[in-house]
mmCIF file of C-alpha atoms in Angstrom:
data_model
loop_
_atom_site.group_PDB
_atom_site.id
_atom_site.type_symbol
_atom_site.label_atom_id
_atom_site.label_comp_id
_atom_site.label_asym_id
_atom_site.label_seq_id
_atom_site.Cartn_x
_atom_site.Cartn_y
_atom_site.Cartn_z
ATOM 1 C CA UNK A 379 25.575 -5.130 9.668
ATOM 2 C CA UNK A 380 23.322 -2.350 8.263
ATOM 3 C CA UNK A 381 24.085 -1.130 4.738
ATOM 4 C CA UNK A 382 21.748 1.845 4.719
ATOM 5 C CA UNK A 383 21.156 4.655 7.215
ATOM 6 C CA UNK A 384 18.026 4.518 9.350
ATOM 7 C CA UNK A 385 15.277 6.891 8.390
ATOM 8 C CA UNK A 386 14.263 9.645 10.791
ATOM 9 C CA UNK A 387 10.711 10.876 10.091
ATOM 10 C CA UNK A 388 9.712 14.532 10.530
ATOM 11 C CA UNK A 389 8.582 15.811 13.889
ATOM 12 C CA UNK A 390 4.941 16.581 13.185
ATOM 13 C CA UNK A 391 4.522 18.114 16.642
ATOM 14 C CA UNK A 392 6.554 21.115 15.482
ATOM 15 C CA UNK A 393 4.496 24.270 15.847
ATOM 16 C CA UNK A 394 4.848 25.253 12.195
ATOM 17 C CA UNK A 395 3.651 21.854 10.969
ATOM 18 C CA UNK A 396 0.774 21.766 13.442
ATOM 19 C CA UNK A 397 -0.299 25.229 12.289
ATOM 20 C CA UNK A 398 0.163 24.485 8.589
ATOM 21 C CA UNK A 399 -3.031 24.399 6.507
ATOM 22 C CA UNK A 400 -4.185 21.286 4.638
ATOM 23 C CA UNK A 401 -2.811 20.915 1.130
ATOM 24 C CA UNK A 402 -4.946 22.878 -1.326
ATOM 25 C CA UNK A 403 -6.352 21.072 -4.335
ATOM 26 C CA UNK A 404 -7.872 22.261 -7.584
ATOM 27 C CA UNK A 405 -9.910 20.029 -9.937
ATOM 28 C CA UNK A 406 -8.232 19.141 -13.225
ATOM 29 C CA UNK A 407 -10.096 20.896 -16.020
ATOM 30 C CA UNK A 408 -9.573 18.156 -18.607
ATOM 31 C CA UNK A 409 -7.967 14.753 -18.939
ATOM 32 C CA UNK A 410 -4.194 15.206 -18.896
ATOM 33 C CA UNK A 411 -4.356 18.965 -18.223
ATOM 34 C CA UNK A 412 -3.093 20.143 -14.830
ATOM 35 C CA UNK A 413 -4.271 23.244 -12.948
ATOM 36 C CA UNK A 414 -1.949 26.237 -12.891
ATOM 37 C CA UNK A 415 0.499 26.152 -10.007
ATOM 38 C CA UNK A 416 0.392 22.366 -9.559
ATOM 39 C CA UNK A 417 2.905 20.898 -7.100
ATOM 40 C CA UNK A 418 5.641 18.945 -8.924
ATOM 41 C CA UNK A 419 6.919 15.931 -6.990
ATOM 42 C CA UNK A 420 10.472 14.817 -6.269
ATOM 43 C CA UNK A 421 11.746 11.307 -5.527
ATOM 44 C CA UNK A 422 12.343 12.177 -1.838
ATOM 45 C CA UNK A 423 10.071 11.252 1.093
ATOM 46 C CA UNK A 424 7.020 13.523 0.883
ATOM 47 C CA UNK A 425 4.087 14.096 3.238
ATOM 48 C CA UNK A 426 0.737 15.711 2.476
ATOM 49 C CA UNK A 427 -1.561 17.203 5.116
ATOM 50 C CA UNK A 428 -5.203 16.278 4.781
ATOM 51 C CA UNK A 429 -8.310 18.037 6.012
ATOM 52 C CA UNK A 430 -8.247 15.900 9.181
ATOM 53 C CA UNK A 431 -4.854 17.352 10.113
ATOM 54 C CA UNK A 432 -2.932 14.124 9.469
ATOM 55 C CA UNK A 433 0.285 14.072 7.441
ATOM 56 C CA UNK A 434 0.459 11.012 5.170
ATOM 57 C CA UNK A 435 2.770 9.843 2.397
ATOM 58 C CA UNK A 436 1.398 9.505 -1.147
ATOM 59 C CA UNK A 437 1.436 6.120 -2.822
ATOM 60 C CA UNK A 438 3.611 5.230 -5.822
ATOM 61 C CA UNK A 439 6.138 8.065 -5.319
ATOM 62 C CA UNK A 440 8.392 9.287 -8.132
ATOM 63 C CA UNK A 441 9.821 12.533 -9.441
ATOM 64 C CA UNK A 442 8.115 14.580 -12.170
ATOM 65 C CA UNK A 443 4.594 13.732 -11.064
ATOM 66 C CA UNK A 444 1.739 15.501 -9.271
ATOM 67 C CA UNK A 445 -0.165 14.829 -6.056
ATOM 68 C CA UNK A 446 -3.748 13.639 -6.510
ATOM 69 C CA UNK A 447 -6.363 12.800 -3.857
ATOM 70 C CA UNK A 448 -8.777 10.023 -4.723
ATOM 71 C CA UNK A 449 -12.421 9.691 -3.644
ATOM 72 C CA UNK A 450 -11.399 7.803 -0.480
ATOM 73 C CA UNK A 451 -9.003 10.567 0.570
ATOM 74 C CA UNK A 452 -5.829 8.671 -0.333
ATOM 75 C CA UNK A 453 -2.961 10.630 -1.866
ATOM 76 C CA UNK A 454 -1.228 9.328 -5.000
ATOM 77 C CA UNK A 455 1.623 10.472 -7.221
ATOM 78 C CA UNK A 456 0.435 10.501 -10.815
ATOM 79 C CA UNK A 457 2.066 11.428 -14.105
ATOM 80 C CA UNK A 458 0.269 14.355 -15.711
ATOM 81 C CA UNK A 459 -1.007 12.217 -18.557
ATOM 82 C CA UNK A 460 -2.838 9.974 -16.071
ATOM 83 C CA UNK A 461 -4.778 12.785 -14.410
ATOM 84 C CA UNK A 462 -8.479 12.823 -15.302
ATOM 85 C CA UNK A 463 -10.958 15.660 -15.449
ATOM 86 C CA UNK A 464 -12.163 16.536 -11.965
ATOM 87 C CA UNK A 465 -9.245 14.872 -10.132
ATOM 88 C CA UNK A 466 -8.203 16.817 -7.016
ATOM 89 C CA UNK A 467 -4.652 17.985 -7.813
ATOM 90 C CA UNK A 468 -2.464 19.647 -5.165
ATOM 91 C CA UNK A 469 -1.322 23.180 -5.996
ATOM 92 C CA UNK A 470 1.508 25.121 -4.379
ATOM 93 C CA UNK A 471 5.275 25.323 -4.581
ATOM 94 C CA UNK A 472 6.528 25.310 -0.975
ATOM 95 C CA UNK A 473 8.260 22.094 0.125
ATOM 96 C CA UNK A 474 8.692 23.039 3.806
ATOM 97 C CA UNK A 475 5.157 22.195 4.923
ATOM 98 C CA UNK A 476 3.727 25.716 5.091
ATOM 99 C CA UNK A 477 1.365 24.921 2.192
ATOM 100 C CA UNK A 478 0.473 21.435 3.397
ATOM 101 C CA UNK A 479 3.249 19.558 1.571
ATOM 102 C CA UNK A 480 6.533 18.586 3.242
ATOM 103 C CA UNK A 481 9.505 17.159 1.325
ATOM 104 C CA UNK A 482 11.713 15.531 3.958
ATOM 105 C CA UNK A 483 15.102 15.703 2.258
ATOM 106 C CA UNK A 484 17.151 15.053 5.410
ATOM 107 C CA UNK A 485 15.403 11.888 6.579
ATOM 108 C CA UNK A 486 18.317 9.575 5.761
ATOM 109 C CA UNK A 487 21.098 11.851 6.978
ATOM 110 C CA UNK A 488 20.839 11.018 10.669
ATOM 111 C CA UNK A 489 23.382 12.398 13.048
ATOM 112 C CA UNK A 490 26.832 13.481 11.927
ATOM 113 C CA UNK A 491 28.978 10.447 11.253
ATOM 114 C CA UNK A 492 26.007 8.070 11.434
ATOM 115 C CA UNK A 493 25.670 7.392 7.719
ATOM 116 C CA UNK A 494 25.437 3.760 6.667
ATOM 117 C CA UNK A 495 27.790 2.076 4.237
ATOM 118 C CA UNK A 496 25.595 2.651 1.201
ATOM 119 C CA UNK A 497 25.188 6.356 1.875
ATOM 120 C CA UNK A 498 28.951 6.612 2.334
ATOM 121 C CA UNK A 499 29.493 5.137 -1.131
ATOM 122 C CA UNK A 500 27.464 7.905 -2.760
ATOM 123 C CA UNK A 501 30.336 10.370 -2.717
ATOM 124 C CA UNK A 502 31.899 11.881 -5.841
ATOM 125 C CA UNK A 503 31.955 9.652 -8.911
ATOM 126 C CA UNK A 504 35.456 8.813 -10.091
ATOM 127 C CA UNK A 505 37.189 6.058 -12.008
ATOM 128 C CA UNK A 506 39.922 6.231 -9.355
ATOM 129 C CA UNK A 507 37.500 5.442 -6.546
ATOM 130 C CA UNK A 508 37.742 1.839 -5.295
ATOM 131 C CA UNK A 509 34.663 -0.316 -5.811
ATOM 132 C CA UNK A 510 33.327 -2.088 -2.742
ATOM 133 C CA UNK A 511 32.111 -5.275 -4.417
ATOM 134 C CA UNK A 512 31.679 -6.953 -1.050
ATOM 135 C CA UNK A 513 29.144 -4.319 -0.005
ATOM 136 C CA UNK A 514 27.176 -4.575 -3.259
ATOM 137 C CA UNK A 515 27.239 -8.365 -2.982
ATOM 138 C CA UNK A 516 25.975 -8.168 0.602
ATOM 139 C CA UNK A 517 23.110 -5.952 -0.551
ATOM 140 C CA UNK A 518 22.094 -8.413 -3.272
ATOM 141 C CA UNK A 519 22.256 -11.382 -0.918
ATOM 142 C CA UNK A 520 20.229 -9.511 1.706
ATOM 143 C CA UNK A 521 17.590 -8.488 -0.854
ATOM 144 C CA UNK A 522 17.195 -12.098 -1.927
ATOM 145 C CA UNK A 523 17.106 -13.346 1.669
ATOM 146 C CA UNK A 524 14.300 -11.041 2.704
ATOM 147 C CA UNK A 525 12.293 -11.315 -0.511
ATOM 148 C CA UNK A 526 13.213 -7.912 -1.961
ATOM 149 C CA UNK A 527 12.590 -6.771 -5.521
ATOM 150 C CA UNK A 528 15.815 -6.041 -7.399
ATOM 151 C CA UNK A 529 15.578 -4.478 -10.845
ATOM 152 C CA UNK A 530 18.356 -4.881 -13.419
ATOM 153 C CA UNK A 531 18.539 -2.283 -16.191
ATOM 154 C CA UNK A 532 20.913 -3.460 -18.904
ATOM 155 C CA UNK A 533 22.364 -2.305 -22.202
ATOM 156 C CA UNK A 534 23.671 -4.384 -25.134
ATOM 157 C CA UNK A 535 27.299 -3.821 -24.117
ATOM 158 C CA UNK A 536 26.631 -6.325 -21.349
ATOM 159 C CA UNK A 537 26.021 -8.960 -24.024
ATOM 160 C CA UNK A 538 28.928 -7.928 -26.245
ATOM 161 C CA UNK A 539 31.406 -7.803 -23.354
ATOM 162 C CA UNK A 540 30.935 -11.470 -22.450
ATOM 163 C CA UNK A 541 29.092 -10.567 -19.257
ATOM 164 C CA UNK A 542 26.077 -12.448 -20.605
ATOM 165 C CA UNK A 543 26.794 -15.717 -18.780
ATOM 166 C CA UNK A 544 27.187 -13.907 -15.480
ATOM 167 C CA UNK A 545 23.808 -12.186 -15.827
ATOM 168 C CA UNK A 546 22.300 -15.599 -16.576
ATOM 169 C CA UNK A 547 23.845 -16.815 -13.315
ATOM 170 C CA UNK A 548 22.285 -13.942 -11.352
ATOM 171 C CA UNK A 549 18.879 -14.665 -12.933
ATOM 172 C CA UNK A 550 19.029 -18.394 -12.247
ATOM 173 C CA UNK A 551 20.125 -17.846 -8.648
ATOM 174 C CA UNK A 552 17.293 -15.481 -7.739
ATOM 175 C CA UNK A 553 19.045 -12.098 -7.710
ATOM 176 C CA UNK A 554 16.946 -10.602 -10.531
ATOM 177 C CA UNK A 555 13.248 -9.893 -9.977
ATOM 178 C CA UNK A 556 12.745 -7.943 -13.222
ATOM 179 C CA UNK A 557 14.840 -7.156 -16.297
ATOM 180 C CA UNK A 558 14.374 -3.764 -17.961
ATOM 181 C CA UNK A 559 16.077 -3.369 -21.321
ATOM 182 C CA UNK A 560 15.640 -2.486 -24.964
ATOM 183 C CA UNK A 561 15.309 -4.463 -28.159
ATOM 184 C CA UNK A 562 19.094 -4.723 -28.662
ATOM 185 C CA UNK A 563 19.782 -6.619 -25.432
ATOM 186 C CA UNK A 564 17.301 -9.356 -26.318
ATOM 187 C CA UNK A 565 18.289 -9.420 -29.995
ATOM 188 C CA UNK A 566 22.015 -9.834 -29.411
ATOM 189 C CA UNK A 567 21.467 -12.294 -26.587
ATOM 190 C CA UNK A 568 19.302 -14.456 -28.852
ATOM 191 C CA UNK A 569 21.715 -13.954 -31.755
ATOM 192 C CA UNK A 570 24.498 -15.365 -29.554
ATOM 193 C CA UNK A 571 22.415 -18.483 -28.965
ATOM 194 C CA UNK A 572 20.813 -18.984 -32.371
ATOM 195 C CA UNK A 573 23.629 -17.818 -34.673
ATOM 196 C CA UNK A 574 26.656 -17.940 -32.386
ATOM 197 C CA UNK A 575 27.657 -14.286 -32.797
ATOM 198 C CA UNK A 576 26.861 -10.899 -31.248
ATOM 199 C CA UNK A 577 26.587 -8.069 -33.760
ATOM 200 C CA UNK A 578 28.067 -10.505 -36.234
ATOM 201 C CA UNK A 579 31.262 -10.999 -34.210
ATOM 202 C CA UNK A 580 32.640 -14.140 -32.615
ATOM 203 C CA UNK A 581 33.307 -14.428 -28.890
ATOM 204 C CA UNK A 582 36.877 -13.318 -29.632
ATOM 205 C CA UNK A 583 35.648 -10.158 -31.306
ATOM 206 C CA UNK A 584 36.416 -11.317 -34.847
ATOM 207 C CA UNK A 585 33.995 -10.428 -37.680
ATOM 208 C CA UNK A 586 32.250 -13.249 -39.544
ATOM 209 C CA UNK A 587 31.161 -13.569 -43.167
ATOM 210 C CA UNK A 588 27.681 -12.099 -43.517
ATOM 211 C CA UNK A 589 27.804 -11.094 -39.863
ATOM 212 C CA UNK A 590 26.019 -7.810 -40.537
ATOM 213 C CA UNK A 591 22.806 -9.802 -41.040
ATOM 214 C CA UNK A 592 23.168 -12.162 -38.077
ATOM 215 C CA UNK A 593 20.994 -10.122 -35.720
ATOM 216 C CA UNK A 594 18.307 -9.833 -38.414
ATOM 217 C CA UNK A 595 18.234 -13.609 -38.755
ATOM 218 C CA UNK A 596 17.801 -13.932 -34.998
ATOM 219 C CA UNK A 597 14.911 -11.433 -35.064
ATOM 220 C CA UNK A 598 13.265 -13.272 -37.948
ATOM 221 C CA UNK A 599 13.527 -16.623 -36.169
ATOM 222 C CA UNK A 600 11.751 -15.247 -33.092
ATOM 223 C CA UNK A 601 9.124 -13.487 -35.174
ATOM 224 C CA UNK A 602 8.423 -16.773 -36.932
ATOM 225 C CA UNK A 603 7.993 -18.457 -33.546
ATOM 226 C CA UNK A 604 5.655 -15.648 -32.437
ATOM 227 C CA UNK A 605 7.394 -14.499 -29.247
ATOM 228 C CA UNK A 606 10.482 -15.058 -27.127
ATOM 229 C CA UNK A 607 8.534 -17.354 -24.829
ATOM 230 C CA UNK A 608 7.325 -19.385 -27.813
ATOM 231 C CA UNK A 609 10.874 -19.565 -29.204
ATOM 232 C CA UNK A 610 12.025 -21.014 -25.879
ATOM 233 C CA UNK A 611 9.113 -23.482 -25.773
ATOM 234 C CA UNK A 612 9.885 -24.627 -29.334
ATOM 235 C CA UNK A 613 13.551 -25.225 -28.509
ATOM 236 C CA UNK A 614 14.746 -22.464 -30.816
ATOM 237 C CA UNK A 615 16.288 -20.443 -27.954
ATOM 238 C CA UNK A 616 18.107 -22.792 -25.578
ATOM 239 C CA UNK A 617 20.248 -20.568 -23.368
ATOM 240 C CA UNK A 618 21.146 -16.986 -22.563
ATOM 241 C CA UNK A 619 19.540 -14.078 -20.763
ATOM 242 C CA UNK A 620 16.084 -14.221 -22.307
ATOM 243 C CA UNK A 621 15.954 -18.007 -22.012
ATOM 244 C CA UNK A 622 16.790 -17.731 -18.303
ATOM 245 C CA UNK A 623 14.089 -15.094 -17.792
ATOM 246 C CA UNK A 624 11.468 -17.322 -19.401
ATOM 247 C CA UNK A 625 12.531 -20.497 -17.589
ATOM 248 C CA UNK A 626 12.887 -18.790 -14.204
ATOM 249 C CA UNK A 627 9.692 -16.755 -14.770
ATOM 250 C CA UNK A 628 11.495 -13.441 -14.313
ATOM 251 C CA UNK A 629 9.415 -10.662 -15.910
ATOM 252 C CA UNK A 630 11.053 -8.411 -18.482
ATOM 253 C CA UNK A 631 10.130 -5.173 -20.194
ATOM 254 C CA UNK A 632 11.707 -4.503 -23.582
ATOM 255 C CA UNK A 633 11.129 -0.859 -24.510
ATOM 256 C CA UNK A 634 11.443 0.153 -28.150
ATOM 257 C CA UNK A 635 13.249 3.074 -29.781
ATOM 258 C CA UNK A 636 13.820 4.557 -33.226
ATOM 259 C CA UNK A 637 17.059 2.586 -33.465
ATOM 260 C CA UNK A 638 15.427 -0.825 -33.353
ATOM 261 C CA UNK A 639 15.697 -3.379 -36.141
ATOM 262 C CA UNK A 640 12.697 -5.663 -36.377
ATOM 263 C CA UNK A 641 11.927 -5.297 -33.547
ATOM 264 C CA UNK A 642 11.326 -8.514 -31.656
ATOM 265 C CA UNK A 643 7.599 -9.210 -31.174
ATOM 266 C CA UNK A 644 7.922 -8.747 -27.392
ATOM 267 C CA UNK A 645 9.221 -5.174 -27.704
ATOM 268 C CA UNK A 646 6.759 -2.464 -26.614
ATOM 269 C CA UNK A 647 6.991 0.126 -29.368
ATOM 270 C CA UNK A 648 4.541 2.600 -27.830
ATOM 271 C CA UNK A 649 6.689 4.749 -25.505
ATOM 272 C CA UNK A 650 3.839 5.557 -23.119
ATOM 273 C CA UNK A 651 2.890 1.872 -22.903
ATOM 274 C CA UNK A 652 6.559 1.025 -22.263
ATOM 275 C CA UNK A 653 6.640 3.594 -19.459
ATOM 276 C CA UNK A 654 3.552 2.070 -17.880
ATOM 277 C CA UNK A 655 5.019 -1.433 -18.091
ATOM 278 C CA UNK A 656 8.285 -0.220 -16.561
ATOM 279 C CA UNK A 657 6.440 1.687 -13.841
ATOM 280 C CA UNK A 658 4.727 -1.529 -12.768
ATOM 281 C CA UNK A 659 8.155 -2.720 -11.620
ATOM 282 C CA UNK A 660 9.706 0.496 -10.314
ATOM 283 C CA UNK A 661 6.894 0.893 -7.771
ATOM 284 C CA UNK A 662 7.923 -2.478 -6.306
ATOM 285 C CA UNK A 663 11.681 -1.944 -6.409
ATOM 286 C CA UNK A 664 13.854 -2.288 -3.304
ATOM 287 C CA UNK A 665 17.163 -2.171 -5.224
ATOM 288 C CA UNK A 666 18.273 -1.357 -8.762
ATOM 289 C CA UNK A 667 21.379 -2.307 -10.739
ATOM 290 C CA UNK A 668 21.931 -0.355 -13.978
ATOM 291 C CA UNK A 669 24.650 -1.478 -16.365
ATOM 292 C CA UNK A 670 25.993 0.077 -19.575
ATOM 293 C CA UNK A 671 22.936 1.955 -20.778
ATOM 294 C CA UNK A 672 22.700 5.736 -20.588
ATOM 295 C CA UNK A 673 19.176 6.536 -21.748
ATOM 296 C CA UNK A 674 17.541 3.526 -20.144
ATOM 297 C CA UNK A 675 19.257 4.154 -16.809
ATOM 298 C CA UNK A 676 18.162 7.792 -16.748
ATOM 299 C CA UNK A 677 14.614 6.868 -17.789
ATOM 300 C CA UNK A 678 14.232 4.226 -15.085
ATOM 301 C CA UNK A 679 15.988 6.465 -12.570
ATOM 302 C CA UNK A 680 13.344 9.125 -13.180
ATOM 303 C CA UNK A 681 10.663 6.600 -12.202
ATOM 304 C CA UNK A 682 12.388 5.375 -9.047
ATOM 305 C CA UNK A 683 11.787 6.950 -5.653
ATOM 306 C CA UNK A 684 14.862 7.457 -3.482
ATOM 307 C CA UNK A 685 13.287 5.212 -0.839
ATOM 308 C CA UNK A 686 10.838 2.380 -0.293
ATOM 309 C CA UNK A 687 8.642 1.184 2.546
ATOM 310 C CA UNK A 688 9.846 -2.065 4.110
ATOM 311 C CA UNK A 689 7.288 -4.674 5.259
ATOM 312 C CA UNK A 690 7.675 -3.388 8.831
ATOM 313 C CA UNK A 691 6.633 0.080 7.639
ATOM 314 C CA UNK A 692 10.092 1.611 8.036
ATOM 315 C CA UNK A 693 11.381 3.724 5.142
ATOM 316 C CA UNK A 694 14.712 2.653 3.659
ATOM 317 C CA UNK A 695 16.974 4.240 1.108
ATOM 318 C CA UNK A 696 16.643 2.478 -2.250
ATOM 319 C CA UNK A 697 20.139 1.292 -3.286
ATOM 320 C CA UNK A 698 20.737 2.192 -6.924
ATOM 321 C CA UNK A 699 23.986 1.019 -8.517
ATOM 322 C CA UNK A 700 24.873 2.566 -11.889
ATOM 323 C CA UNK A 701 27.728 0.937 -13.808
ATOM 324 C CA UNK A 702 29.372 2.414 -16.881
ATOM 325 C CA UNK A 703 32.830 2.781 -18.394
ATOM 326 C CA UNK A 704 32.269 6.544 -18.537
ATOM 327 C CA UNK A 705 32.039 8.886 -15.565
ATOM 328 C CA UNK A 706 29.601 11.002 -17.579
ATOM 329 C CA UNK A 707 26.661 8.605 -17.295
ATOM 330 C CA UNK A 708 26.813 8.019 -13.573
ATOM 331 C CA UNK A 709 27.250 11.757 -12.957
ATOM 332 C CA UNK A 710 24.377 12.568 -15.327
ATOM 333 C CA UNK A 711 22.060 10.157 -13.519
ATOM 334 C CA UNK A 712 22.698 11.914 -10.218
ATOM 335 C CA UNK A 713 22.360 15.336 -11.855
ATOM 336 C CA UNK A 714 18.940 14.346 -13.201
ATOM 337 C CA UNK A 715 17.660 13.795 -9.674
ATOM 338 C CA UNK A 716 18.496 10.172 -8.826
ATOM 339 C CA UNK A 717 20.363 11.353 -5.733
ATOM 340 C CA UNK A 718 20.741 7.903 -4.212
ATOM 341 C CA UNK A 719 22.624 6.474 -7.225
ATOM 342 C CA UNK A 720 26.086 5.070 -6.586
ATOM 343 C CA UNK A 721 28.377 5.418 -9.598
ATOM 344 C CA UNK A 722 30.652 2.502 -10.464
ATOM 345 C CA UNK A 723 33.072 3.442 -13.233
ATOM 346 C CA UNK A 724 34.215 0.222 -14.877
ATOM 347 C CA UNK A 725 33.335 -2.028 -17.797
ATOM 348 C CA UNK A 726 30.426 -4.442 -17.716
ATOM 349 C CA UNK A 727 32.534 -7.586 -18.087
ATOM 350 C CA UNK A 728 34.765 -6.880 -15.090
ATOM 351 C CA UNK A 729 31.874 -5.671 -12.924
ATOM 352 C CA UNK A 730 29.709 -8.729 -13.545
ATOM 353 C CA UNK A 731 32.553 -11.220 -13.135
ATOM 354 C CA UNK A 732 33.890 -9.714 -9.901
ATOM 355 C CA UNK A 733 30.411 -9.151 -8.458
ATOM 356 C CA UNK A 734 29.431 -12.758 -9.105
ATOM 357 C CA UNK A 735 32.560 -13.973 -7.288
ATOM 358 C CA UNK A 736 31.820 -11.593 -4.405
ATOM 359 C CA UNK A 737 28.234 -12.862 -4.118
ATOM 360 C CA UNK A 738 29.410 -16.478 -4.158
ATOM 361 C CA UNK A 739 31.883 -15.691 -1.339
ATOM 362 C CA UNK A 740 29.182 -13.848 0.615
ATOM 363 C CA UNK A 741 26.847 -16.846 0.365
ATOM 364 C CA UNK A 742 29.596 -19.285 1.340
ATOM 365 C CA UNK A 743 30.561 -17.130 4.310
ATOM 366 C CA UNK A 744 26.963 -17.048 5.550
ATOM 367 C CA UNK A 745 26.521 -20.809 5.190
#
């Protein structure tokens, strides 16, 4: 049963597209400086017309980038900071093809009433809207079955809300291909293992004596070991999210912020470097699950295209599930351009527990 609508490519035999000129480029004057009138990309399927008359899609699509042609004639989406002097940058503002760039916003709409289940879920965000856990579970199982690349973007509330064990289950069972988080997620996860508390509180939410320093002791223990991986190898960290990532060889990117204590030695404190490390995973993503983190969800959402190319070459909508107890976050993510995001308004503990049960039922039913 399909969970996403089929993609309908543009009709490039249309007279206006046949007559359209090739995209115009202007050399970048300096590293990181774009020519006036540069074309700003979206996260929707985009085609660029070359001098040979062919319309092709740029590689590594994302919003808030520019179109650059390399020496071999291949089109790429690049962040402005990555553009180098002399790079051929596309200029123009029209998205309808008349300037050699076509943004195909209607490719996943299909015929009236032909939307797939996932597209149907992307209606108005509301806490009163029922959550189709079976559909989300089916997506996760399908991604694993066909070797997809599912990103999980998590906030520390996932650790505090006792959803930690469920995320460990998803990691150990192959439903997480990369974990994108901040310092706090790793710190409080390791604190739970090393000290037995999260933010100094017990599993029942009761404060402990000296609990305000518990996370600092966890950070210090890992810094003494040298890294999270070393702490696992030395037997200091024996369970939890970060332990599961290390043991199961699931890559993780911990991006730093001004709020961080420590931070852990694995945290990337250079924001541009953290973006680059995150981007290495978003360009491979075929699904994304974002839980209880506003800024991180929006940041990763800005790097995600609304689609991906399947191994058979067909374009598919990129399922993006955003979970938060507040309607504000999931609405904000869509407002910032992540059009494909499905908002799930609930708390992290309930979502993770119910989703795990739904995935287990889905697997049993397919057996």
